[in-house]
mmCIF file of C-alpha atoms in Angstrom:
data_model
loop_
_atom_site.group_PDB
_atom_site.id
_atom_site.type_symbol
_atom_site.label_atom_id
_atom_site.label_comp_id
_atom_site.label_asym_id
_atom_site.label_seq_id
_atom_site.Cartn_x
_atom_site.Cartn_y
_atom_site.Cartn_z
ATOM 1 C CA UNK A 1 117.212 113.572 59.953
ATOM 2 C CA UNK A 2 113.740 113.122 58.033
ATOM 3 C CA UNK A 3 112.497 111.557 61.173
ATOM 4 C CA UNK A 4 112.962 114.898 63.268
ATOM 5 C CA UNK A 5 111.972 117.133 60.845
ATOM 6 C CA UNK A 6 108.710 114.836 60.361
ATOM 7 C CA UNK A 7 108.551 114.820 64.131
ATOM 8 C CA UNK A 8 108.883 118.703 64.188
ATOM 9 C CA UNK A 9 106.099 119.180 61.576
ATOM 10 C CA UNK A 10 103.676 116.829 63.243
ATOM 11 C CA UNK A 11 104.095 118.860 66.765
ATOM 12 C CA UNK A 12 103.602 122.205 65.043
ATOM 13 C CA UNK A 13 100.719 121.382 63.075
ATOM 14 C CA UNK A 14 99.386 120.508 66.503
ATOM 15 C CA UNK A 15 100.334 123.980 67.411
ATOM 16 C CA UNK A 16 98.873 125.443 64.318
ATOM 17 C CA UNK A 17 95.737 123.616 64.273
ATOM 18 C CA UNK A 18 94.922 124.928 68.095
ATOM 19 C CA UNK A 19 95.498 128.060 67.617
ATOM 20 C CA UNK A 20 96.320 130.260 64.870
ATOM 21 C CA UNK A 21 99.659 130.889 62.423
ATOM 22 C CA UNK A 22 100.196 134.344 64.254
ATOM 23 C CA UNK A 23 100.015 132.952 67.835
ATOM 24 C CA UNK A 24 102.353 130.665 67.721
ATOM 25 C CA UNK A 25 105.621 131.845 67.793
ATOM 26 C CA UNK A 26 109.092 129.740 67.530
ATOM 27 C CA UNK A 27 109.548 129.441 71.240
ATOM 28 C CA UNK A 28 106.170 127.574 70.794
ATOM 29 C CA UNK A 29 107.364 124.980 68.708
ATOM 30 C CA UNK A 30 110.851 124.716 70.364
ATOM 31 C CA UNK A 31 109.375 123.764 73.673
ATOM 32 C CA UNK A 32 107.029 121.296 71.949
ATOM 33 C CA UNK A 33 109.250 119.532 70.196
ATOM 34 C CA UNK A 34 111.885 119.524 72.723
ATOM 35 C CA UNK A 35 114.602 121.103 70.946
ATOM 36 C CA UNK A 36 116.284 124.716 70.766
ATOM 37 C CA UNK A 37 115.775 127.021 68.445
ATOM 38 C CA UNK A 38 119.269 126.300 66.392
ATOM 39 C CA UNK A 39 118.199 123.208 66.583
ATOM 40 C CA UNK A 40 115.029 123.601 64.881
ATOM 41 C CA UNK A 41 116.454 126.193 62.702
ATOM 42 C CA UNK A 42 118.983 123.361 61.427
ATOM 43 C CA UNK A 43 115.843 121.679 59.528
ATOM 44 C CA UNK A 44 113.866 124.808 59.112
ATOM 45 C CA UNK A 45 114.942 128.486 57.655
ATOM 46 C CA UNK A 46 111.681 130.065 59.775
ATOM 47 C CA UNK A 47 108.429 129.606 60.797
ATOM 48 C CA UNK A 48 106.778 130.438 57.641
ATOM 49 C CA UNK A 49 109.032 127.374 55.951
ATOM 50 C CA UNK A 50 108.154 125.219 58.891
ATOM 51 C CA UNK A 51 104.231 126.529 58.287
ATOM 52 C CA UNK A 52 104.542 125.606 54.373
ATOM 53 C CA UNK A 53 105.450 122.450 55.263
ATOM 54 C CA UNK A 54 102.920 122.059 58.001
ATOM 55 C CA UNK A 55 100.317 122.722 55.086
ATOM 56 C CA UNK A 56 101.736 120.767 52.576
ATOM 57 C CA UNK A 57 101.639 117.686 54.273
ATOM 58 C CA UNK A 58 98.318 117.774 56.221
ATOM 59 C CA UNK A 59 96.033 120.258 54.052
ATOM 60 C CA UNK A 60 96.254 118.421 51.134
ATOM 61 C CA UNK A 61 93.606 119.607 48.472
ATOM 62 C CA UNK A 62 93.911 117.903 45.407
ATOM 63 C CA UNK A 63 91.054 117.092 43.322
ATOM 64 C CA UNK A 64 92.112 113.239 42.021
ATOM 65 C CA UNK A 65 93.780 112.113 38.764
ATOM 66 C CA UNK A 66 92.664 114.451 36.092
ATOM 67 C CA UNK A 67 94.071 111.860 33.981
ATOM 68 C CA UNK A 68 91.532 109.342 34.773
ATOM 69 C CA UNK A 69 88.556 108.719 32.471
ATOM 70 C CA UNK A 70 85.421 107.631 33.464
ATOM 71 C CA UNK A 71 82.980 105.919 31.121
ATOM 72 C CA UNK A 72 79.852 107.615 33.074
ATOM 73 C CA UNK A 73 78.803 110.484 35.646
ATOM 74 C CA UNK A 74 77.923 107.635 38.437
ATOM 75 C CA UNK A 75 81.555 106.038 37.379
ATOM 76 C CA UNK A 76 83.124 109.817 38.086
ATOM 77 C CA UNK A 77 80.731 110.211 41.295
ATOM 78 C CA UNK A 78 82.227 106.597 42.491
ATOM 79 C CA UNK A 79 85.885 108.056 41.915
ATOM 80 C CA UNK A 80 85.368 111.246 43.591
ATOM 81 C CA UNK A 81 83.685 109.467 46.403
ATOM 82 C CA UNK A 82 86.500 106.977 46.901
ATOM 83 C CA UNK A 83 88.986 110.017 46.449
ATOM 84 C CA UNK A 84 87.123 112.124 48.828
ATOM 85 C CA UNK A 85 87.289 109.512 51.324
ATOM 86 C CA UNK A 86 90.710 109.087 50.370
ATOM 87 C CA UNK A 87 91.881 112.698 51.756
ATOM 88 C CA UNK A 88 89.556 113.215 54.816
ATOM 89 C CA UNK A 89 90.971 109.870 55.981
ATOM 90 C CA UNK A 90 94.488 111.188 55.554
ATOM 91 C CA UNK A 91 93.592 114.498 56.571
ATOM 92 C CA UNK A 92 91.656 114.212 59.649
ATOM 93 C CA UNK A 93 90.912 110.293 60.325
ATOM 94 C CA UNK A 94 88.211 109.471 62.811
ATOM 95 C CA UNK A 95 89.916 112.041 65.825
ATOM 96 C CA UNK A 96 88.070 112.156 69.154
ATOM 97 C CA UNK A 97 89.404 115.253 69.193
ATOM 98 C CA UNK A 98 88.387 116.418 66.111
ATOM 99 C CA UNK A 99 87.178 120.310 66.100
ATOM 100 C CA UNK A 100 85.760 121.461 62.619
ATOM 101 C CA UNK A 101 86.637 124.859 62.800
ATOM 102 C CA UNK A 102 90.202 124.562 63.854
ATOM 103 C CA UNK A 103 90.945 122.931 60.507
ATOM 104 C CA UNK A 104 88.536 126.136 58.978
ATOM 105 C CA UNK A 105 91.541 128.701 61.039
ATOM 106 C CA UNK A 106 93.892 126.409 59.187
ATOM 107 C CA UNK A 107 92.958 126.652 55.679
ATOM 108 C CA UNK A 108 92.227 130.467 56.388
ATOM 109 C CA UNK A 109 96.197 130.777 57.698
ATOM 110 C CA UNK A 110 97.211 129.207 54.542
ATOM 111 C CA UNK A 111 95.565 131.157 52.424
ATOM 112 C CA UNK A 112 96.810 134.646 54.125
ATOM 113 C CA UNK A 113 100.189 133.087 54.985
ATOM 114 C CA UNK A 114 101.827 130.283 52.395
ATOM 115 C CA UNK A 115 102.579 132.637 48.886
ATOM 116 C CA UNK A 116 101.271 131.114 45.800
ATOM 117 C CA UNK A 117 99.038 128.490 48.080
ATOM 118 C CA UNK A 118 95.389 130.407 46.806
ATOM 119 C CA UNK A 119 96.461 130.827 43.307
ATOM 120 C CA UNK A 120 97.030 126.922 43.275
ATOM 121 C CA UNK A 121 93.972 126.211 44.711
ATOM 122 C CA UNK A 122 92.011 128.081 42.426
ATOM 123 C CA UNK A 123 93.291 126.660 39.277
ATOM 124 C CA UNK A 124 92.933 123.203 40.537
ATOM 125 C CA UNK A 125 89.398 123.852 41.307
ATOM 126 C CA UNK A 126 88.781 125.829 37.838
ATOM 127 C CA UNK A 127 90.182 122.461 36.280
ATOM 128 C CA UNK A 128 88.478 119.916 38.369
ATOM 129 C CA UNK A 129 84.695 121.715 36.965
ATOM 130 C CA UNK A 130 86.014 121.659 33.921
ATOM 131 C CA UNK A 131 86.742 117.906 34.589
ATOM 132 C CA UNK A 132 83.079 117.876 35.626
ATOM 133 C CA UNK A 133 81.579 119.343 32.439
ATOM 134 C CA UNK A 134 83.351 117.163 30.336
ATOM 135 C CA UNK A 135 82.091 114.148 32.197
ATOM 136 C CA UNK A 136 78.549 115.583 32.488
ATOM 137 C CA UNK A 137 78.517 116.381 28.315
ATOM 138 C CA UNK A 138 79.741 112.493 28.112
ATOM 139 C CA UNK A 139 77.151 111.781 29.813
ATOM 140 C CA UNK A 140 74.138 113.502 28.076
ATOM 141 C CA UNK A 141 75.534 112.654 24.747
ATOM 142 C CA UNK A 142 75.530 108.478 26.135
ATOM 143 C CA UNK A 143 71.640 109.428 27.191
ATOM 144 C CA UNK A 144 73.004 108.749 30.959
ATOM 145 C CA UNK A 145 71.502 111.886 31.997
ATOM 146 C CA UNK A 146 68.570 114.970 30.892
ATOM 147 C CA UNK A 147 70.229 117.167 28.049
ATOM 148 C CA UNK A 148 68.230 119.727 28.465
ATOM 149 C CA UNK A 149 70.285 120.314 31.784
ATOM 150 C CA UNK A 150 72.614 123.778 31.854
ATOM 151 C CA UNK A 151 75.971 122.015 32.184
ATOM 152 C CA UNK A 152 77.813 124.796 33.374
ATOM 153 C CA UNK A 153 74.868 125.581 36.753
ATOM 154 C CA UNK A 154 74.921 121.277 36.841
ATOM 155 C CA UNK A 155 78.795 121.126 37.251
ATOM 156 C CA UNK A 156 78.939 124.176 39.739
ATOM 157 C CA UNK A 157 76.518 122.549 41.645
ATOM 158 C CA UNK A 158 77.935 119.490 41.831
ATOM 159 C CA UNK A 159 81.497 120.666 42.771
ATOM 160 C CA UNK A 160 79.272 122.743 45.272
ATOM 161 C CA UNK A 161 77.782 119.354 46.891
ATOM 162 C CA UNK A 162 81.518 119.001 47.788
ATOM 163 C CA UNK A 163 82.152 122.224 49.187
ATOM 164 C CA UNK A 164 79.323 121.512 51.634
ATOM 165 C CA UNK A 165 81.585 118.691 53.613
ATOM 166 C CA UNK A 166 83.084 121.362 55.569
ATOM 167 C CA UNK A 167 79.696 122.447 56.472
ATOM 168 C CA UNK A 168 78.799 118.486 57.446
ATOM 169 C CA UNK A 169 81.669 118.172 59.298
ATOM 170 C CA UNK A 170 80.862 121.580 61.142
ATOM 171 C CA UNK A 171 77.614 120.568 61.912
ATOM 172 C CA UNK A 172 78.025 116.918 62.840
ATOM 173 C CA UNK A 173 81.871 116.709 64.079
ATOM 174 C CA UNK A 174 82.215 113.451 62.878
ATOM 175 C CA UNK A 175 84.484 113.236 59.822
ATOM 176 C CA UNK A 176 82.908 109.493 58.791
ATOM 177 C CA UNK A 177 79.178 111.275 59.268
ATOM 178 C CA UNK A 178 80.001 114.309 56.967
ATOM 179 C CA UNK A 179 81.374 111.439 54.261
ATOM 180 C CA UNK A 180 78.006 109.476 54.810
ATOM 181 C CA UNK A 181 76.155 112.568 53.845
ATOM 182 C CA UNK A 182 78.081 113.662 51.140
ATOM 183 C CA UNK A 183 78.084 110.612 49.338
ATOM 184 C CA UNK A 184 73.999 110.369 50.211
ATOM 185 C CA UNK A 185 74.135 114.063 48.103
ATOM 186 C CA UNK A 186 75.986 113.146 45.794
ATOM 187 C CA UNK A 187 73.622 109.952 44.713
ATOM 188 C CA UNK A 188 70.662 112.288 45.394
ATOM 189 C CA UNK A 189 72.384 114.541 42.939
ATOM 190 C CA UNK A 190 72.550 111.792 40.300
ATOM 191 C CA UNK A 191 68.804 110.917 40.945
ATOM 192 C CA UNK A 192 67.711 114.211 40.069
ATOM 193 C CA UNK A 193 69.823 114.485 36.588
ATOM 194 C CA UNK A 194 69.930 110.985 34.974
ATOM 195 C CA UNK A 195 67.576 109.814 32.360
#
């Protein structure tokens, strides 16, 4: 049973990655997975349930182990590197196919379709740059980097350095080229700020 349910969230995120949450309709999905509509309504109330679960297992945005502690900024750059990595392999792999703005529509559907999914996001990112100005305040008081830098403008802008993949991967359509670049920024970034 998880096998076809995995199988019938694989073919609609297909569906919902082409085109968008409101164009694709349950007859859609039925005659892309193969089955009928009781049948898909056996492992799925509706199509927003199906579309939560479309989101929640290929738009993962999580911003690492909070728990973690790193003993300097370039240790934290390292981890958020390797977890970066970490979710656009996941997420989008190496696809020939790969179209940039496609997974843009997606994130856009999510947030105007999945209840509760923007609220989640936003505290996760308020805590992952508070994450970063702890780590950055570490770091001036070990003399790693320049204290006379504004903490809260440093963190923002790097948290921003990783808002910029989806502009990398928009621009260059290759998800291993946008992670070159952003870790190239984010070792720029250090450059600029360490003692």
């Amino acid at each position: 049973m998880n096998d076809t349910k995995d199988y019938i969230i694989d073919q609609a995120y297909k569906l919902f990655l082409s085109r968008s949450y409101e164009a694709v309709t349950i007859s859609d999905i039925s005659k892309s997975i193969g089955l009928t509509k009781g049948a898909l309504y056996h492992h799925f109330l509706n199509k927003e349930e199906l579309f939560k679960a479309v989101i929640d297992k290929y738009l993962v945005i999580d911003m690492g182990d909070g728990s973690v502690k790193c003993n300097s900024l370039l240790q934290f750059i390292d981890e958020n590197i390797t977890h970066t990595r970490r979710i656009i392999s996941n997420t989008l792999g190496e696809k020939s196919t790969f179209v940039p703005v496609n997974y843009m529509s997606l994130l856009i559907d999510a947030l105007r379709h999945y209840p509760g999914f923007e609220t989640s996001k936003e505290l996760l990112i308020s805590s992952h740059i508070e994450k970063i100005k702890s780590v950055m305040r570490d770091a001036v008081d070990k003399g790693e980097i320049r204290n006379d830098l504004d903490i809260e403008i440093t963190a923002l802008n790097f948290y921003s350095i990783t808002l910029g993949l989806a502009s990398n991967l928009y621009t260059h359509k290759s998800p291993s080229v946008a992670f070159e670049i952003l870790s190239r920024q984010f070792y720029e970034f250090y450059k600029l700020i360490k003692r």
